[in-house]
Amino acid sequence: MKENDRYHERHRSRMIRKKAVVDAAIARATEQRGLLLVITGNGKGKSSSAFGMVARALGHGMKVAVFQFIKGKGDTGEQSFFQRQPDVLWEQCGEGFTWETQNRDRDIAAARIGWDKARCALTDPNRNLIVLDEMTYLFKYNYLSLEEVLPVLQARPVNQHVIVTGRGAPETLITAADTVSEIADVKHAFRAGIMAQPGIDL
Ligand code: ATP
Ligand code: MG
């Protein structure tokens, strides 16, 4: 047997073993229910990952609600695109970054209004996916307490998925979640002096 053939044969038997492991794992996953996802960390890709799942959900004919906390000003591509979709409810629940508004009372009031709207969606079994974008900052700045939010998340309709994004997700939220990703900041163009690029950053 030539060296190349032996290499292919080894690869094939490795893939056969791998397939058996993957198939067994797939067979073990039999439960079906709504998930709580947390996408946190200092790297870029938290909100855009959530919006990727919004696109997936819409592709399956699901109904989605997005609540954007903290940031309320910027015209992002995802907002103008998804707002036009009939199965999307899109709510801006903040007036800008905390360092822009510089007014804690106003930020708290905006967070409260946003959370009241989100709470409604979190009791509606016809909303299949809820995105709570940048929600972690509400906990960080004590605009809202996790003790108030968590029971509502846990009492949501059984098949409803929820995605929470934002840096510094609290440990209690991570414990309560089903899937958690922490995106690492390896490099970001902004630090090299490149301004936010439409289609990439907004
Ligand atoms: P994205 O919306 O691109 O997925 P994100 O949700 O992970 O980003 P946020 O903290 O919400 O990150 O910040 C949003 C904006 O800040 C985006 O324009 C993003 O490119 C930029 N950004 C994210 N992470 C970093 C970083 N580590 N350094 C500089 N800018 C960043
Ligand atoms: Mg974000």
Short mmCIF file of C-alpha atoms and ligand atoms in Angstrom, two decimals:
data_model
loop_
_atom_site.label_atom_id
_atom_site.label_comp_id
_atom_site.label_asym_id
_atom_site.label_seq_id
_atom_site.Cartn_x
_atom_site.Cartn_y
_atom_site.Cartn_z
CA MET A 1 0.00 0.00 0.00
CA LYS A 2 1.31 3.44 -0.90
CA GLU A 3 1.88 5.99 1.89
CA ASN A 4 -0.93 8.16 0.49
CA ASP A 5 -3.42 5.24 0.56
CA ARG A 6 -2.43 4.39 4.14
CA TYR A 7 -3.00 8.01 5.10
CA HIS A 8 -6.49 7.96 3.54
CA GLU A 9 -7.30 4.65 5.24
CA ARG A 10 -6.24 6.01 8.66
CA HIS A 11 -8.34 9.12 8.05
CA ARG A 12 -11.35 7.00 7.09
CA SER A 13 -11.19 4.82 10.22
CA ARG A 14 -10.74 7.92 12.39
CA MET A 15 -13.86 9.43 10.83
CA ILE A 16 -15.82 6.20 11.36
CA ARG A 17 -14.94 6.30 15.08
CA LYS A 18 -15.75 10.01 15.27
CA LYS A 19 -19.12 9.49 13.58
CA ALA A 20 -20.03 6.83 16.15
CA VAL A 21 -19.24 9.28 18.99
CA VAL A 22 -21.17 12.15 17.35
CA ASP A 23 -24.17 9.92 16.51
CA ALA A 24 -24.29 8.65 20.10
CA ALA A 25 -24.23 12.23 21.43
CA ILE A 26 -27.03 13.22 19.03
CA ALA A 27 -29.08 10.19 20.10
CA ARG A 28 -28.66 11.20 23.78
CA ALA A 29 -30.08 14.70 23.14
CA THR A 30 -33.80 13.98 23.15
CA GLU A 31 -35.22 16.87 25.18
CA GLN A 32 -36.89 19.75 23.39
CA ARG A 33 -37.61 23.08 25.11
CA GLY A 34 -36.92 26.78 25.03
CA LEU A 35 -33.36 27.74 25.93
CA LEU A 36 -31.78 30.57 27.85
CA LEU A 37 -28.60 31.69 26.13
CA VAL A 38 -26.03 34.17 27.38
CA ILE A 39 -23.45 35.70 25.06
CA THR A 40 -20.89 37.62 27.04
CA GLY A 41 -17.19 38.55 27.09
CA ASN A 42 -15.12 41.49 25.89
CA GLY A 43 -14.73 40.42 22.27
CA LYS A 44 -16.80 41.57 19.31
CA GLY A 45 -19.68 39.37 18.19
CA LYS A 46 -22.23 39.21 21.00
CA SER A 47 -25.12 41.17 19.51
CA SER A 48 -24.35 40.09 15.96
CA SER A 49 -24.46 36.45 17.10
CA ALA A 50 -27.88 37.05 18.64
CA PHE A 51 -29.09 38.66 15.41
CA GLY A 52 -27.77 35.71 13.46
CA MET A 53 -30.10 33.54 15.54
CA VAL A 54 -32.92 35.99 14.85
CA ALA A 55 -32.38 35.35 11.12
CA ARG A 56 -32.37 31.61 11.74
CA ALA A 57 -35.58 31.78 13.74
CA LEU A 58 -37.33 33.88 11.08
CA GLY A 59 -36.25 31.37 8.48
CA HIS A 60 -38.18 28.76 10.45
CA GLY A 61 -41.27 30.98 10.49
CA MET A 62 -40.80 31.84 14.17
CA LYS A 63 -41.83 35.10 15.79
CA VAL A 64 -39.12 37.22 17.41
CA ALA A 65 -38.95 40.17 19.78
CA VAL A 66 -35.79 42.22 20.28
CA PHE A 67 -35.28 44.63 23.16
CA GLN A 68 -32.20 46.80 22.90
CA PHE A 69 -31.19 48.19 26.27
CA ILE A 70 -28.66 50.97 26.84
CA LYS A 71 -28.01 51.83 23.22
CA GLY A 72 -30.88 53.75 21.72
CA LYS A 73 -29.42 56.16 19.23
CA GLY A 74 -27.36 54.49 16.56
CA ASP A 75 -28.98 53.45 13.30
CA THR A 76 -27.69 49.95 12.95
CA GLY A 77 -28.07 47.80 9.86
CA GLU A 78 -29.72 45.04 11.85
CA GLN A 79 -32.35 47.38 13.21
CA SER A 80 -33.32 48.80 9.82
CA PHE A 81 -33.37 45.32 8.30
CA PHE A 82 -35.21 43.39 11.02
CA GLN A 83 -37.66 46.18 11.80
CA ARG A 84 -39.08 45.69 8.31
CA GLN A 85 -39.80 42.01 8.96
CA PRO A 86 -43.43 41.31 9.85
CA ASP A 87 -42.52 38.65 12.43
CA VAL A 88 -40.19 40.94 14.38
CA LEU A 89 -41.06 43.27 17.21
CA TRP A 90 -38.12 45.65 17.72
CA GLU A 91 -37.93 47.92 20.75
CA GLN A 92 -35.24 50.46 21.56
CA CYS A 93 -35.24 50.77 25.33
CA GLY A 94 -32.34 53.09 26.02
CA GLU A 95 -31.27 56.59 25.22
CA GLY A 96 -27.63 55.90 24.54
CA PHE A 97 -24.55 54.65 26.32
CA THR A 98 -24.45 55.49 30.01
CA TRP A 99 -21.48 57.78 29.43
CA GLU A 100 -23.51 59.66 26.83
CA THR A 101 -26.72 60.24 28.73
CA GLN A 102 -24.81 60.90 32.00
CA ASN A 103 -28.13 60.83 33.74
CA ARG A 104 -28.74 57.84 35.97
CA ASP A 105 -32.40 58.58 36.67
CA ARG A 106 -33.20 58.79 32.96
CA ASP A 107 -31.30 55.58 32.27
CA ILE A 108 -33.16 53.79 35.04
CA ALA A 109 -36.52 55.04 33.77
CA ALA A 110 -35.67 53.88 30.22
CA ALA A 111 -34.53 50.48 31.52
CA ARG A 112 -37.72 50.10 33.53
CA ILE A 113 -39.94 50.93 30.52
CA GLY A 114 -37.95 48.51 28.37
CA TRP A 115 -38.14 45.74 30.94
CA ASP A 116 -41.91 46.18 31.32
CA LYS A 117 -42.29 45.70 27.55
CA ALA A 118 -39.92 42.74 27.55
CA ARG A 119 -41.84 41.18 30.42
CA CYS A 120 -44.98 41.20 28.27
CA ALA A 121 -43.19 39.36 25.47
CA LEU A 122 -41.81 36.89 28.03
CA THR A 123 -45.35 35.75 28.86
CA ASP A 124 -46.46 35.45 25.23
CA PRO A 125 -46.20 31.85 23.98
CA ASN A 126 -46.49 33.10 20.39
CA ARG A 127 -43.11 34.87 20.64
CA ASN A 128 -40.66 32.07 19.98
CA LEU A 129 -37.42 33.99 20.48
CA ILE A 130 -36.71 37.01 22.69
CA VAL A 131 -33.43 38.91 22.47
CA LEU A 132 -32.47 41.04 25.49
CA ASP A 133 -29.58 42.89 23.90
CA GLU A 134 -27.04 44.55 26.24
CA MET A 135 -29.14 43.58 29.24
CA THR A 136 -26.11 42.75 31.41
CA TYR A 137 -25.34 46.47 31.80
CA LEU A 138 -28.63 46.98 33.60
CA PHE A 139 -27.36 44.64 36.31
CA LYS A 140 -23.87 46.14 36.31
CA TYR A 141 -25.14 49.67 36.91
CA ASN A 142 -27.96 48.50 39.20
CA TYR A 143 -30.67 49.85 36.92
CA LEU A 144 -32.54 46.59 37.39
CA SER A 145 -31.95 43.67 39.71
CA LEU A 146 -31.34 40.15 38.51
CA GLU A 147 -33.53 38.98 41.42
CA GLU A 148 -36.42 40.66 39.65
CA VAL A 149 -35.53 39.50 36.14
CA LEU A 150 -34.57 35.87 36.71
CA PRO A 151 -37.95 34.60 37.98
CA VAL A 152 -39.62 36.14 34.91
CA LEU A 153 -37.11 34.42 32.61
CA GLN A 154 -37.66 31.13 34.43
CA ALA A 155 -41.46 31.38 34.27
CA ARG A 156 -41.52 32.07 30.51
CA PRO A 157 -43.45 29.79 28.10
CA VAL A 158 -41.78 26.40 27.91
CA ASN A 159 -40.82 26.57 24.23
CA GLN A 160 -39.63 30.17 24.20
CA HIS A 161 -35.92 30.89 23.64
CA VAL A 162 -34.24 33.88 25.26
CA ILE A 163 -30.84 35.37 24.42
CA VAL A 164 -29.16 37.82 26.79
CA THR A 165 -26.11 39.70 25.48
CA GLY A 166 -23.59 42.04 27.04
CA ARG A 167 -20.24 42.07 28.81
CA GLY A 168 -19.77 40.87 32.36
CA ALA A 169 -22.78 38.56 32.68
CA PRO A 170 -23.43 37.93 36.38
CA GLU A 171 -22.58 34.47 37.72
CA THR A 172 -26.20 33.79 38.75
CA LEU A 173 -27.36 34.40 35.18
CA ILE A 174 -24.65 32.12 33.83
CA THR A 175 -25.71 29.40 36.25
CA ALA A 176 -29.34 29.74 35.19
CA ALA A 177 -28.55 29.66 31.45
CA ASP A 178 -28.51 26.58 29.22
CA THR A 179 -25.89 27.81 26.75
CA VAL A 180 -23.23 30.39 27.54
CA SER A 181 -20.56 31.76 25.22
CA GLU A 182 -17.79 34.06 26.32
CA ILE A 183 -16.32 35.88 23.36
CA ALA A 184 -12.66 36.73 23.85
CA ASP A 185 -11.18 40.03 22.70
CA VAL A 186 -8.14 38.92 20.74
CA LYS A 187 -7.90 42.01 18.53
CA HIS A 188 -10.21 44.83 17.43
CA ALA A 189 -9.68 47.20 14.51
CA PHE A 190 -10.94 50.15 16.56
CA ARG A 191 -7.79 50.03 18.67
CA ALA A 192 -5.74 50.42 15.48
CA GLY A 193 -7.60 53.67 14.82
CA ILE A 194 -10.15 52.30 12.37
CA MET A 195 -13.60 53.81 12.75
CA ALA A 196 -16.77 51.71 13.14
CA GLN A 197 -17.60 50.23 9.75
CA PRO A 198 -21.19 49.89 8.47
CA GLY A 199 -21.99 46.24 7.86
CA ILE A 200 -19.38 45.14 10.39
CA ASP A 201 -19.71 47.25 13.50
CA LEU A 202 -23.12 48.86 13.00
P1 ATP B 1 -21.37 43.30 17.72
O1 ATP B 1 -22.63 44.14 17.78
O2 ATP B 1 -20.48 43.75 16.61
O3 ATP B 1 -21.64 41.84 17.77
P2 ATP B 1 -20.82 43.20 20.53
O4 ATP B 1 -22.27 43.11 20.76
O5 ATP B 1 -20.00 42.01 20.84
O6 ATP B 1 -20.53 43.67 19.05
P3 ATP B 1 -20.74 45.58 22.15
O7 ATP B 1 -20.00 45.67 23.43
O8 ATP B 1 -22.23 45.55 22.20
O9 ATP B 1 -20.14 44.36 21.34
O10 ATP B 1 -20.26 46.79 21.26
C1 ATP B 1 -20.84 47.12 20.07
C2 ATP B 1 -19.90 47.91 19.20
O11 ATP B 1 -18.60 48.01 19.77
C3 ATP B 1 -19.68 47.28 17.84
O12 ATP B 1 -19.51 48.30 16.92
C4 ATP B 1 -18.42 46.49 18.01
O13 ATP B 1 -17.68 46.32 16.81
C5 ATP B 1 -17.65 47.33 18.98
N1 ATP B 1 -16.83 46.48 19.85
C6 ATP B 1 -17.16 45.28 20.36
N2 ATP B 1 -16.15 44.75 21.07
C7 ATP B 1 -15.14 45.65 20.98
C8 ATP B 1 -13.80 45.69 21.48
N3 ATP B 1 -13.31 44.69 22.21
N4 ATP B 1 -13.06 46.80 21.21
C9 ATP B 1 -13.55 47.81 20.48
N5 ATP B 1 -14.80 47.84 19.98
C10 ATP B 1 -15.58 46.76 20.21
MG MG B 2 -23.67 44.24 21.68
#
